[in-house]
Amino acid sequence: NGQLSLAEIDRYIVETFPDYNHKPALLRAYRAADKDDSSRIERKEFSMLLRLLVYFNHLWCVLLASSSCPRTA
């Protein structure tokens, strides 16, 4: 239907990108990308969700110095 729920996105991240499986970062990215407060990510919001997911995961890793975070050069 062109919309994704938080559960659908979470399941995909867990299965496909385990390095980005940090629930607080995912939730913040999801809420920030959902501009119309529909509790669904629409096509027009999807690219922002991806950018915010990378951003909040980076913050999560920096602030916690987590060993579960991917190493970047």
Coordinates of C-alpha atoms in Angstrom, one line a residue:
N1 CA 0.0 0.0 0.0
G2 CA 3.0 2.3 -0.2
Q3 CA 3.3 2.7 3.6
L4 CA 5.4 1.1 6.2
S5 CA 4.8 0.6 9.9
L6 CA 7.4 0.7 12.6
A7 CA 7.2 -3.0 13.1
E8 CA 7.8 -3.7 9.3
I9 CA 10.8 -1.4 9.3
D10 CA 12.2 -2.9 12.5
R11 CA 11.9 -6.4 11.2
Y12 CA 13.7 -5.5 8.0
I13 CA 16.5 -3.7 9.8
V14 CA 17.0 -6.6 12.2
E15 CA 17.1 -9.2 9.4
T16 CA 19.1 -7.2 6.8
F17 CA 21.2 -4.6 8.6
P18 CA 22.0 -5.9 12.1
D19 CA 24.6 -3.2 12.6
Y20 CA 21.8 -0.6 12.6
N21 CA 19.6 -2.6 15.1
H22 CA 19.5 0.0 17.9
K23 CA 15.9 0.5 18.9
P24 CA 16.2 4.0 20.4
A25 CA 17.9 5.3 17.2
L26 CA 15.3 3.6 15.0
L27 CA 12.4 5.0 17.0
R28 CA 13.8 8.6 16.8
A29 CA 14.4 8.3 13.1
Y30 CA 10.9 6.9 12.6
R31 CA 9.3 9.7 14.6
A32 CA 11.3 12.4 12.9
A33 CA 10.6 11.1 9.4
D34 CA 6.8 10.7 10.0
K35 CA 6.0 14.3 9.2
D36 CA 2.3 13.9 9.0
D37 CA 2.0 11.9 12.3
S38 CA 0.2 9.1 10.5
S39 CA 2.2 6.4 12.3
R40 CA 3.2 5.1 8.9
I41 CA 6.2 6.0 6.7
E42 CA 5.0 6.9 3.2
R43 CA 7.0 6.9 0.0
K44 CA 7.7 10.6 0.3
E45 CA 9.1 10.2 3.8
F46 CA 11.2 7.1 3.1
S47 CA 14.4 8.7 1.9
M48 CA 14.3 11.0 5.0
L49 CA 13.9 7.9 7.2
L50 CA 17.0 6.3 5.7
R51 CA 19.1 9.4 6.2
L52 CA 17.8 9.9 9.8
L53 CA 18.4 6.2 10.6
V54 CA 22.1 6.5 9.6
Y55 CA 22.3 9.8 11.5
F56 CA 20.7 8.6 14.8
N57 CA 22.7 5.3 14.7
H58 CA 25.9 7.3 14.4
L59 CA 24.9 9.4 17.4
W60 CA 24.0 6.3 19.3
C61 CA 27.4 4.7 18.6
V62 CA 29.4 7.9 19.4
L63 CA 27.6 8.6 22.6
L64 CA 27.7 5.0 23.9
A65 CA 31.0 4.1 22.3
S66 CA 29.3 0.8 21.5
S67 CA 31.3 -2.2 20.4
S68 CA 28.2 -3.4 18.5
C69 CA 28.5 -0.5 16.0
P70 CA 30.1 -0.8 12.6
R71 CA 33.6 0.6 12.3
T72 CA 34.1 3.4 9.7
A73 CA 37.3 4.5 8.2

